[in-house]
Amino acid sequence: MATKAPIAASSRTKNAKNTRASSDAGGARRSSGGAPELTLSAEREAELLREAESLGDDTTLFPGKLARRVIWSSRIQLAAERDAADLVRTPFAEGEPTLTREEIRGFREKIELLRVVQSRWQATQQRQERAAAAFVKPAAEAVQIKQSLLRFFDLRFKKSPEGKKRLMAIRAGSGDADLVQDASDLLLLCAEHAEAIHKAPRGEGAAADRLRELSPLLARMLADKKLSLEAVRSRKLRDAAYTLVVNAERRLRAAAEYWYAGTEKMKDYAPFPASRGAYGGGEEEGEEGNESEEAEPEDGASEEGESGDGEAGDDGESP
């Protein structure tokens, strides 16, 4: 019977790890300290969004890892609530506001705001990805029609310098936007030479009719797949919300350094662990459930290179 004890202990350890991994993957709304879920009121969300927007371009790019980032930040917030009696008496530099209990409690709301605006940004991004995927098939068909009609007009304009110039202009561009414009230019040529097109023996008339159907569809789909103003604003707000979280953490960490430097309590204020990846938020995170678990720094040690200058990638991932 004694030999079974290590097996049971190993099973418990494995189950604990699995539970933690599952929580990290899907529990972005739950802190590691067991804090209850927080739902922002519409008024408080609007207030925080105004604060985020007031940062302007002075923001830090969000490097992803939403689920683990939320859990990590929530742990710091819980530690700050525990130590609030000390932290609010921190003598900050002249000109920097005193830390208050309201600010410490409000940190949870900033964490929740990050989760909310990241979800909105991802939804916008997914709509664009679907639009880009839907664009591929009709675009490929339009390219084939374009080549067919260009062969027709190459022959028809063999002795027309002006016609050749128009064909050169159609061939000059590349990319999706140029394809949409090329379709429009070709349809104008087809309208000008409608009788010849419909008498052509290789189906050029039917090709022109089909291109006439595709042209407005491609234009609309191109608009959908471009980064819309809504998407630009969503991404900017997401980065601004992340900056609010980072700035709040720095203030709490600075206060904790004053009171607890060299003690066990500083483990609870460790910065988010850096990992290999795109520096400065060059990668958008995928589904939270696909994130691999990162090792936390031993003994709560800070990552080297942590700075308070607000540059992209700070408190995030490093090369």
CSV table of N, CA, C and O in Angstrom, one decimal, residues 30-142:
chain,number,residue,atom,x,y,z
A,30,ARG,N,-11.6,35.4,-14.5
A,30,ARG,CA,-11.4,35.0,-13.1
A,30,ARG,C,-10.0,35.2,-12.7
A,30,ARG,O,-9.1,34.8,-13.4
A,31,SER,N,-9.8,35.8,-11.6
A,31,SER,CA,-8.4,36.0,-11.1
A,31,SER,C,-7.9,34.7,-10.4
A,31,SER,O,-8.7,33.9,-10.0
A,32,SER,N,-6.6,34.6,-10.4
A,32,SER,CA,-6.0,33.4,-9.8
A,32,SER,C,-6.2,33.4,-8.3
A,32,SER,O,-6.1,32.3,-7.6
A,33,GLY,N,-6.6,34.5,-7.7
A,33,GLY,CA,-6.8,34.5,-6.3
A,33,GLY,C,-8.3,34.3,-5.9
A,33,GLY,O,-8.6,34.4,-4.8
A,34,GLY,N,-9.1,33.9,-6.9
A,34,GLY,CA,-10.5,33.5,-6.6
A,34,GLY,C,-11.4,34.7,-6.5
A,34,GLY,O,-12.5,34.6,-5.9
A,35,ALA,N,-11.0,35.9,-7.0
A,35,ALA,CA,-11.9,37.0,-6.9
A,35,ALA,C,-13.1,36.8,-7.8
A,35,ALA,O,-13.0,36.2,-8.8
A,36,PRO,N,-14.3,37.3,-7.4
A,36,PRO,CA,-15.5,37.1,-8.1
A,36,PRO,C,-15.4,37.9,-9.5
A,36,PRO,O,-14.6,38.8,-9.6
A,37,GLU,N,-16.2,37.4,-10.4
A,37,GLU,CA,-16.3,38.1,-11.7
A,37,GLU,C,-16.7,39.5,-11.5
A,37,GLU,O,-17.5,39.9,-10.6
A,38,LEU,N,-16.3,40.4,-12.4
A,38,LEU,CA,-16.6,41.8,-12.4
A,38,LEU,C,-17.3,42.2,-13.7
A,38,LEU,O,-16.8,41.9,-14.7
A,39,THR,N,-18.4,42.8,-13.6
A,39,THR,CA,-19.1,43.3,-14.8
A,39,THR,C,-19.1,44.8,-14.7
A,39,THR,O,-19.6,45.4,-13.8
A,40,LEU,N,-18.5,45.5,-15.7
A,40,LEU,CA,-18.5,46.9,-15.8
A,40,LEU,C,-19.9,47.5,-16.1
A,40,LEU,O,-20.6,47.0,-17.0
A,41,SER,N,-20.3,48.5,-15.3
A,41,SER,CA,-21.5,49.2,-15.7
A,41,SER,C,-21.3,50.0,-16.9
A,41,SER,O,-20.1,50.3,-17.3
A,42,ALA,N,-22.3,50.4,-17.6
A,42,ALA,CA,-22.2,51.1,-18.9
A,42,ALA,C,-21.6,52.5,-18.6
A,42,ALA,O,-20.7,53.0,-19.3
A,43,GLU,N,-21.9,53.1,-17.4
A,43,GLU,CA,-21.4,54.4,-17.1
A,43,GLU,C,-19.9,54.3,-16.8
A,43,GLU,O,-19.1,55.1,-17.2
A,44,ARG,N,-19.5,53.2,-16.0
A,44,ARG,CA,-18.1,53.1,-15.6
A,44,ARG,C,-17.2,52.7,-16.9
A,44,ARG,O,-16.1,53.2,-17.0
A,45,GLU,N,-17.8,51.9,-17.7
A,45,GLU,CA,-17.1,51.6,-19.0
A,45,GLU,C,-16.8,52.8,-19.8
A,45,GLU,O,-15.7,53.1,-20.3
A,46,ALA,N,-17.9,53.7,-19.9
A,46,ALA,CA,-17.7,54.9,-20.7
A,46,ALA,C,-16.7,55.8,-20.1
A,46,ALA,O,-15.9,56.4,-20.8
A,47,GLU,N,-16.6,55.9,-18.8
A,47,GLU,CA,-15.7,56.7,-18.1
A,47,GLU,C,-14.2,56.2,-18.3
A,47,GLU,O,-13.3,57.0,-18.6
A,48,LEU,N,-14.1,54.9,-18.3
A,48,LEU,CA,-12.7,54.3,-18.5
A,48,LEU,C,-12.3,54.5,-20.0
A,48,LEU,O,-11.1,54.7,-20.3
A,49,LEU,N,-13.3,54.3,-20.9
A,49,LEU,CA,-12.9,54.5,-22.3
A,49,LEU,C,-12.5,56.0,-22.6
A,49,LEU,O,-11.6,56.2,-23.4
A,50,ARG,N,-13.1,56.9,-21.9
A,50,ARG,CA,-12.7,58.3,-22.0
A,50,ARG,C,-11.2,58.5,-21.5
A,50,ARG,O,-10.4,59.2,-22.1
A,51,GLU,N,-11.0,57.8,-20.4
A,51,GLU,CA,-9.6,57.9,-19.8
A,51,GLU,C,-8.6,57.2,-20.8
A,51,GLU,O,-7.5,57.8,-21.0
A,52,ALA,N,-9.0,56.1,-21.4
A,52,ALA,CA,-8.1,55.4,-22.4
A,52,ALA,C,-7.9,56.3,-23.6
A,52,ALA,O,-6.8,56.5,-24.1
A,53,GLU,N,-9.0,56.9,-24.1
A,53,GLU,CA,-8.9,57.8,-25.3
A,53,GLU,C,-8.0,59.0,-25.0
A,53,GLU,O,-7.3,59.5,-26.0
A,54,SER,N,-8.0,59.4,-23.8
A,54,SER,CA,-7.2,60.6,-23.5
A,54,SER,C,-5.7,60.4,-23.6
A,54,SER,O,-4.9,61.4,-23.6
A,55,LEU,N,-5.3,59.1,-23.6
A,55,LEU,CA,-3.9,58.8,-23.8
A,55,LEU,C,-3.4,59.2,-25.2
A,55,LEU,O,-2.2,59.3,-25.4
A,56,GLY,N,-4.3,59.3,-26.1
A,56,GLY,CA,-3.9,59.7,-27.5
A,56,GLY,C,-3.0,58.6,-28.1
A,56,GLY,O,-3.3,57.4,-28.1
A,57,ASP,N,-1.8,59.0,-28.6
A,57,ASP,CA,-0.9,58.1,-29.2
A,57,ASP,C,0.1,57.5,-28.2
A,57,ASP,O,1.0,56.7,-28.6
A,58,ASP,N,0.0,58.0,-27.0
A,58,ASP,CA,1.0,57.5,-25.9
A,58,ASP,C,0.5,56.2,-25.3
A,58,ASP,O,0.1,56.1,-24.2
A,59,THR,N,0.5,55.2,-26.2
A,59,THR,CA,0.0,53.9,-25.7
A,59,THR,C,1.1,52.8,-26.0
A,59,THR,O,2.0,53.0,-26.8
A,60,THR,N,0.9,51.7,-25.3
A,60,THR,CA,1.8,50.5,-25.5
A,60,THR,C,1.0,49.4,-26.2
A,60,THR,O,-0.1,49.1,-25.9
A,61,LEU,N,1.6,48.9,-27.3
A,61,LEU,CA,1.0,47.8,-28.1
A,61,LEU,C,0.7,46.6,-27.2
A,61,LEU,O,1.6,46.1,-26.5
A,62,PHE,N,-0.5,46.1,-27.3
A,62,PHE,CA,-0.8,44.9,-26.6
A,62,PHE,C,-0.2,43.6,-27.2
A,62,PHE,O,-0.4,43.4,-28.4
A,63,PRO,N,0.6,42.9,-26.4
A,63,PRO,CA,1.3,41.7,-27.1
A,63,PRO,C,0.6,40.4,-27.1
A,63,PRO,O,1.1,39.4,-27.5
A,64,GLY,N,-0.7,40.5,-26.6
A,64,GLY,CA,-1.5,39.2,-26.7
A,64,GLY,C,-1.5,38.5,-25.3
A,64,GLY,O,-1.2,39.2,-24.3
A,65,LYS,N,-1.8,37.2,-25.3
A,65,LYS,CA,-1.8,36.4,-24.0
A,65,LYS,C,-2.9,37.0,-23.1
A,65,LYS,O,-2.6,37.2,-21.9
A,66,LEU,N,-4.1,37.2,-23.6
A,66,LEU,CA,-5.1,37.9,-22.8
A,66,LEU,C,-5.4,37.1,-21.5
A,66,LEU,O,-5.5,37.7,-20.4
A,67,ALA,N,-5.7,35.8,-21.6
A,67,ALA,CA,-6.2,35.1,-20.4
A,67,ALA,C,-5.1,35.1,-19.3
A,67,ALA,O,-5.5,35.4,-18.2
A,68,ARG,N,-3.9,34.8,-19.6
A,68,ARG,CA,-2.8,34.9,-18.6
A,68,ARG,C,-2.5,36.3,-18.1
A,68,ARG,O,-2.2,36.5,-17.0
A,69,ARG,N,-2.6,37.3,-19.1
A,69,ARG,CA,-2.4,38.7,-18.7
A,69,ARG,C,-3.4,39.1,-17.6
A,69,ARG,O,-3.1,39.8,-16.7
A,70,VAL,N,-4.7,38.8,-17.9
A,70,VAL,CA,-5.7,39.2,-16.9
A,70,VAL,C,-5.5,38.5,-15.6
A,70,VAL,O,-5.7,39.2,-14.5
A,71,ILE,N,-5.2,37.2,-15.6
A,71,ILE,CA,-5.0,36.5,-14.3
A,71,ILE,C,-3.8,37.1,-13.6
A,71,ILE,O,-3.9,37.4,-12.4
A,72,TRP,N,-2.7,37.4,-14.3
A,72,TRP,CA,-1.5,38.0,-13.6
A,72,TRP,C,-1.8,39.3,-13.0
A,72,TRP,O,-1.4,39.6,-11.9
A,73,SER,N,-2.5,40.2,-13.8
A,73,SER,CA,-2.8,41.5,-13.3
A,73,SER,C,-3.7,41.5,-12.1
A,73,SER,O,-3.6,42.3,-11.2
A,74,SER,N,-4.7,40.5,-12.2
A,74,SER,CA,-5.6,40.4,-11.1
A,74,SER,C,-4.9,40.0,-9.8
A,74,SER,O,-5.3,40.5,-8.7
A,75,ARG,N,-3.9,39.2,-9.9
A,75,ARG,CA,-3.1,38.8,-8.7
A,75,ARG,C,-2.4,40.0,-8.1
A,75,ARG,O,-2.4,40.1,-6.9
A,76,ILE,N,-1.9,40.8,-8.9
A,76,ILE,CA,-1.2,42.1,-8.4
A,76,ILE,C,-2.3,43.0,-7.7
A,76,ILE,O,-2.0,43.5,-6.6
A,77,GLN,N,-3.5,43.1,-8.3
A,77,GLN,CA,-4.5,43.9,-7.7
A,77,GLN,C,-4.9,43.4,-6.4
A,77,GLN,O,-5.1,44.1,-5.4
A,78,LEU,N,-5.1,42.1,-6.3
A,78,LEU,CA,-5.5,41.5,-5.0
A,78,LEU,C,-4.4,41.7,-3.9
A,78,LEU,O,-4.7,42.0,-2.7
A,79,ALA,N,-3.1,41.6,-4.3
A,79,ALA,CA,-2.1,41.9,-3.4
A,79,ALA,C,-2.1,43.3,-2.9
A,79,ALA,O,-1.9,43.6,-1.7
A,80,ALA,N,-2.4,44.2,-3.8
A,80,ALA,CA,-2.5,45.7,-3.5
A,80,ALA,C,-3.6,45.9,-2.6
A,80,ALA,O,-3.5,46.8,-1.6
A,81,GLU,N,-4.8,45.3,-2.7
A,81,GLU,CA,-5.9,45.4,-1.8
A,81,GLU,C,-5.5,45.0,-0.4
A,81,GLU,O,-5.8,45.6,0.6
A,82,ARG,N,-4.8,43.9,-0.4
A,82,ARG,CA,-4.3,43.3,0.9
A,82,ARG,C,-3.3,44.3,1.6
A,82,ARG,O,-3.4,44.5,2.8
A,83,ASP,N,-2.5,45.0,0.8
A,83,ASP,CA,-1.5,45.8,1.4
A,83,ASP,C,-1.8,47.3,1.3
A,83,ASP,O,-1.0,48.2,1.5
A,84,ALA,N,-3.1,47.6,1.0
A,84,ALA,CA,-3.5,49.0,0.8
A,84,ALA,C,-3.1,50.0,1.9
A,84,ALA,O,-2.7,51.1,1.6
A,85,ALA,N,-3.2,49.5,3.1
A,85,ALA,CA,-2.9,50.4,4.3
A,85,ALA,C,-1.5,51.0,4.2
A,85,ALA,O,-1.2,52.1,4.6
A,86,ASP,N,-0.5,50.2,3.7
A,86,ASP,CA,0.8,50.6,3.5
A,86,ASP,C,0.9,51.4,2.2
A,86,ASP,O,1.5,52.6,2.2
A,87,LEU,N,0.4,50.9,1.1
A,87,LEU,CA,0.7,51.5,-0.2
A,87,LEU,C,0.1,52.9,-0.4
A,87,LEU,O,0.8,53.7,-1.0
A,88,VAL,N,-1.0,53.2,0.3
A,88,VAL,CA,-1.5,54.5,0.1
A,88,VAL,C,-0.7,55.6,0.8
A,88,VAL,O,-0.9,56.8,0.6
A,89,ARG,N,0.3,55.2,1.7
A,89,ARG,CA,1.2,56.1,2.4
A,89,ARG,C,2.5,56.3,1.7
A,89,ARG,O,3.4,56.9,2.2
A,90,THR,N,2.6,55.7,0.4
A,90,THR,CA,3.9,55.8,-0.3
A,90,THR,C,4.2,57.3,-0.7
A,90,THR,O,3.3,57.9,-1.3
A,91,PRO,N,5.3,57.8,-0.4
A,91,PRO,CA,5.7,59.1,-0.8
A,91,PRO,C,6.2,59.2,-2.2
A,91,PRO,O,7.4,59.2,-2.5
A,92,PHE,N,5.3,59.3,-3.1
A,92,PHE,CA,5.6,59.4,-4.6
A,92,PHE,C,6.4,60.7,-4.9
A,92,PHE,O,6.4,61.6,-4.1
A,93,ALA,N,7.0,60.7,-6.0
A,93,ALA,CA,7.7,61.9,-6.5
A,93,ALA,C,6.8,63.1,-6.5
A,93,ALA,O,5.6,62.9,-6.8
A,94,GLU,N,7.4,64.2,-6.4
A,94,GLU,CA,6.6,65.5,-6.5
A,94,GLU,C,5.9,65.6,-7.8
A,94,GLU,O,6.5,65.3,-8.9
A,95,GLY,N,4.7,65.9,-7.8
A,95,GLY,CA,3.9,66.0,-9.1
A,95,GLY,C,3.2,64.7,-9.4
A,95,GLY,O,2.3,64.8,-10.3
A,96,GLU,N,3.5,63.6,-8.8
A,96,GLU,CA,2.8,62.4,-9.0
A,96,GLU,C,1.7,62.2,-8.0
A,96,GLU,O,2.0,62.3,-6.8
A,97,PRO,N,0.5,61.9,-8.4
A,97,PRO,CA,-0.6,61.8,-7.4
A,97,PRO,C,-0.4,60.7,-6.4
A,97,PRO,O,0.2,59.7,-6.7
A,98,THR,N,-0.9,60.9,-5.2
A,98,THR,CA,-0.9,59.9,-4.2
A,98,THR,C,-1.7,58.7,-4.5
A,98,THR,O,-2.8,58.8,-5.1
A,99,LEU,N,-1.3,57.5,-4.2
A,99,LEU,CA,-2.0,56.3,-4.4
A,99,LEU,C,-3.2,56.2,-3.5
A,99,LEU,O,-3.0,56.5,-2.3
A,100,THR,N,-4.4,55.9,-4.0
A,100,THR,CA,-5.6,55.9,-3.1
A,100,THR,C,-6.2,54.5,-3.1
A,100,THR,O,-6.0,53.7,-4.0
A,101,ARG,N,-7.0,54.2,-2.1
A,101,ARG,CA,-7.8,52.9,-2.1
A,101,ARG,C,-8.7,52.8,-3.3
A,101,ARG,O,-8.9,51.7,-3.9
A,102,GLU,N,-9.3,54.0,-3.7
A,102,GLU,CA,-10.2,53.9,-4.9
A,102,GLU,C,-9.4,53.5,-6.1
A,102,GLU,O,-9.9,52.8,-7.0
A,103,GLU,N,-8.2,54.0,-6.3
A,103,GLU,CA,-7.3,53.7,-7.4
A,103,GLU,C,-7.0,52.2,-7.4
A,103,GLU,O,-7.0,51.5,-8.5
A,104,ILE,N,-6.7,51.7,-6.2
A,104,ILE,CA,-6.4,50.2,-6.1
A,104,ILE,C,-7.6,49.4,-6.5
A,104,ILE,O,-7.5,48.4,-7.3
A,105,ARG,N,-8.8,49.8,-6.0
A,105,ARG,CA,-10.0,49.0,-6.3
A,105,ARG,C,-10.3,49.2,-7.8
A,105,ARG,O,-10.8,48.2,-8.5
A,106,GLY,N,-10.1,50.4,-8.3
A,106,GLY,CA,-10.4,50.6,-9.7
A,106,GLY,C,-9.5,49.9,-10.7
A,106,GLY,O,-9.9,49.8,-11.9
A,107,PHE,N,-8.4,49.4,-10.2
A,107,PHE,CA,-7.5,48.6,-11.1
A,107,PHE,C,-8.2,47.4,-11.7
A,107,PHE,O,-8.1,47.0,-12.8
A,108,ARG,N,-9.1,46.8,-10.9
A,108,ARG,CA,-9.9,45.6,-11.4
A,108,ARG,C,-10.7,46.0,-12.6
A,108,ARG,O,-10.9,45.2,-13.5
A,109,GLU,N,-11.3,47.2,-12.5
A,109,GLU,CA,-12.1,47.6,-13.6
A,109,GLU,C,-11.3,47.9,-14.9
A,109,GLU,O,-11.8,47.6,-16.0
A,110,LYS,N,-10.1,48.3,-14.7
A,110,LYS,CA,-9.2,48.5,-15.9
A,110,LYS,C,-8.8,47.2,-16.5
A,110,LYS,O,-8.7,47.0,-17.7
A,111,ILE,N,-8.6,46.2,-15.7
A,111,ILE,CA,-8.3,44.8,-16.2
A,111,ILE,C,-9.5,44.3,-17.0
A,111,ILE,O,-9.4,43.7,-18.0
A,112,GLU,N,-10.7,44.5,-16.4
A,112,GLU,CA,-11.9,44.0,-17.1
A,112,GLU,C,-12.1,44.8,-18.4
A,112,GLU,O,-12.6,44.2,-19.4
A,113,LEU,N,-11.8,46.1,-18.4
A,113,LEU,CA,-11.9,46.9,-19.7
A,113,LEU,C,-11.0,46.3,-20.8
A,113,LEU,O,-11.5,46.2,-21.9
A,114,LEU,N,-9.8,45.9,-20.4
A,114,LEU,CA,-8.9,45.3,-21.4
A,114,LEU,C,-9.5,44.0,-22.0
A,114,LEU,O,-9.5,43.8,-23.2
A,115,ARG,N,-10.1,43.2,-21.1
A,115,ARG,CA,-10.8,42.0,-21.6
A,115,ARG,C,-11.9,42.3,-22.6
A,115,ARG,O,-12.0,41.7,-23.7
A,116,VAL,N,-12.7,43.3,-22.2
A,116,VAL,CA,-13.9,43.6,-23.1
A,116,VAL,C,-13.4,44.2,-24.4
A,116,VAL,O,-13.9,43.7,-25.5
A,117,VAL,N,-12.5,45.1,-24.4
A,117,VAL,CA,-12.1,45.8,-25.7
A,117,VAL,C,-11.3,44.8,-26.6
A,117,VAL,O,-11.3,44.9,-27.8
A,118,GLN,N,-10.5,43.9,-26.0
A,118,GLN,CA,-9.8,42.9,-26.8
A,118,GLN,C,-10.8,42.0,-27.5
A,118,GLN,O,-10.6,41.6,-28.6
A,119,SER,N,-11.9,41.6,-26.8
A,119,SER,CA,-12.9,40.7,-27.4
A,119,SER,C,-13.5,41.5,-28.6
A,119,SER,O,-13.8,40.8,-29.6
A,120,ARG,N,-13.8,42.7,-28.4
A,120,ARG,CA,-14.4,43.5,-29.5
A,120,ARG,C,-13.4,43.6,-30.7
A,120,ARG,O,-13.9,43.5,-31.9
A,121,TRP,N,-12.2,43.9,-30.4
A,121,TRP,CA,-11.2,43.9,-31.5
A,121,TRP,C,-11.1,42.6,-32.2
A,121,TRP,O,-11.0,42.6,-33.5
A,122,GLN,N,-11.1,41.5,-31.5
A,122,GLN,CA,-11.0,40.2,-32.1
A,122,GLN,C,-12.2,39.9,-33.0
A,122,GLN,O,-12.1,39.3,-34.1
A,123,ALA,N,-13.4,40.3,-32.6
A,123,ALA,CA,-14.6,40.1,-33.4
A,123,ALA,C,-14.5,40.9,-34.7
A,123,ALA,O,-14.8,40.4,-35.7
A,124,THR,N,-14.0,42.1,-34.6
A,124,THR,CA,-13.8,42.9,-35.8
A,124,THR,C,-12.8,42.3,-36.7
A,124,THR,O,-13.0,42.2,-37.9
A,125,GLN,N,-11.7,41.8,-36.2
A,125,GLN,CA,-10.6,41.2,-36.9
A,125,GLN,C,-11.2,39.9,-37.6
A,125,GLN,O,-10.8,39.7,-38.8
A,126,GLN,N,-12.0,39.2,-36.9
A,126,GLN,CA,-12.5,37.9,-37.5
A,126,GLN,C,-13.4,38.2,-38.7
A,126,GLN,O,-13.5,37.5,-39.7
A,127,ARG,N,-14.2,39.3,-38.6
A,127,ARG,CA,-15.1,39.7,-39.7
A,127,ARG,C,-14.3,40.0,-40.9
A,127,ARG,O,-14.6,39.7,-42.0
A,128,GLN,N,-13.2,40.7,-40.7
A,128,GLN,CA,-12.3,41.1,-41.8
A,128,GLN,C,-11.7,39.8,-42.4
A,128,GLN,O,-11.5,39.7,-43.7
A,129,GLU,N,-11.3,38.9,-41.6
A,129,GLU,CA,-10.7,37.7,-42.1
A,129,GLU,C,-11.7,36.9,-42.9
A,129,GLU,O,-11.3,36.3,-44.0
A,130,ARG,N,-12.9,36.8,-42.5
A,130,ARG,CA,-13.9,36.1,-43.3
A,130,ARG,C,-14.2,36.8,-44.6
A,130,ARG,O,-14.3,36.2,-45.6
A,131,ALA,N,-14.2,38.2,-44.6
A,131,ALA,CA,-14.4,38.9,-45.8
A,131,ALA,C,-13.2,38.7,-46.8
A,131,ALA,O,-13.4,38.6,-48.0
A,132,ALA,N,-12.0,38.6,-46.2
A,132,ALA,CA,-10.8,38.4,-47.1
A,132,ALA,C,-10.9,37.0,-47.7
A,132,ALA,O,-10.5,36.8,-48.9
A,133,ALA,N,-11.3,36.0,-46.9
A,133,ALA,CA,-11.4,34.7,-47.5
A,133,ALA,C,-12.5,34.6,-48.5
A,133,ALA,O,-12.3,33.9,-49.6
A,134,ALA,N,-13.6,35.3,-48.3
A,134,ALA,CA,-14.7,35.3,-49.3
A,134,ALA,C,-14.3,36.0,-50.6
A,134,ALA,O,-14.9,35.7,-51.7
A,135,PHE,N,-13.4,36.9,-50.5
A,135,PHE,CA,-12.9,37.7,-51.7
A,135,PHE,C,-12.1,36.8,-52.7
A,135,PHE,O,-12.1,37.1,-53.9
A,136,VAL,N,-11.5,35.8,-52.2
A,136,VAL,CA,-10.5,35.0,-53.0
A,136,VAL,C,-11.2,34.4,-54.3
A,136,VAL,O,-10.7,34.6,-55.4
A,137,LYS,N,-12.3,33.7,-54.2
A,137,LYS,CA,-12.9,33.0,-55.3
A,137,LYS,C,-13.4,33.9,-56.4
A,137,LYS,O,-13.0,33.7,-57.6
A,138,PRO,N,-14.2,34.9,-56.1
A,138,PRO,CA,-14.7,35.8,-57.2
A,138,PRO,C,-13.5,36.6,-57.8
A,138,PRO,O,-13.5,36.9,-58.9
A,139,ALA,N,-12.5,36.9,-57.0
A,139,ALA,CA,-11.3,37.6,-57.5
A,139,ALA,C,-10.6,36.8,-58.5
A,139,ALA,O,-10.2,37.3,-59.6
A,140,ALA,N,-10.4,35.5,-58.2
A,140,ALA,CA,-9.7,34.6,-59.2
A,140,ALA,C,-10.5,34.5,-60.5
A,140,ALA,O,-9.9,34.5,-61.6
A,141,GLU,N,-11.9,34.4,-60.4
A,141,GLU,CA,-12.7,34.4,-61.6
A,141,GLU,C,-12.5,35.7,-62.4
A,141,GLU,O,-12.5,35.6,-63.6
A,142,ALA,N,-12.5,36.8,-61.7
A,142,ALA,CA,-12.4,38.1,-62.4
A,142,ALA,C,-11.0,38.2,-63.1
A,142,ALA,O,-10.9,38.8,-64.2
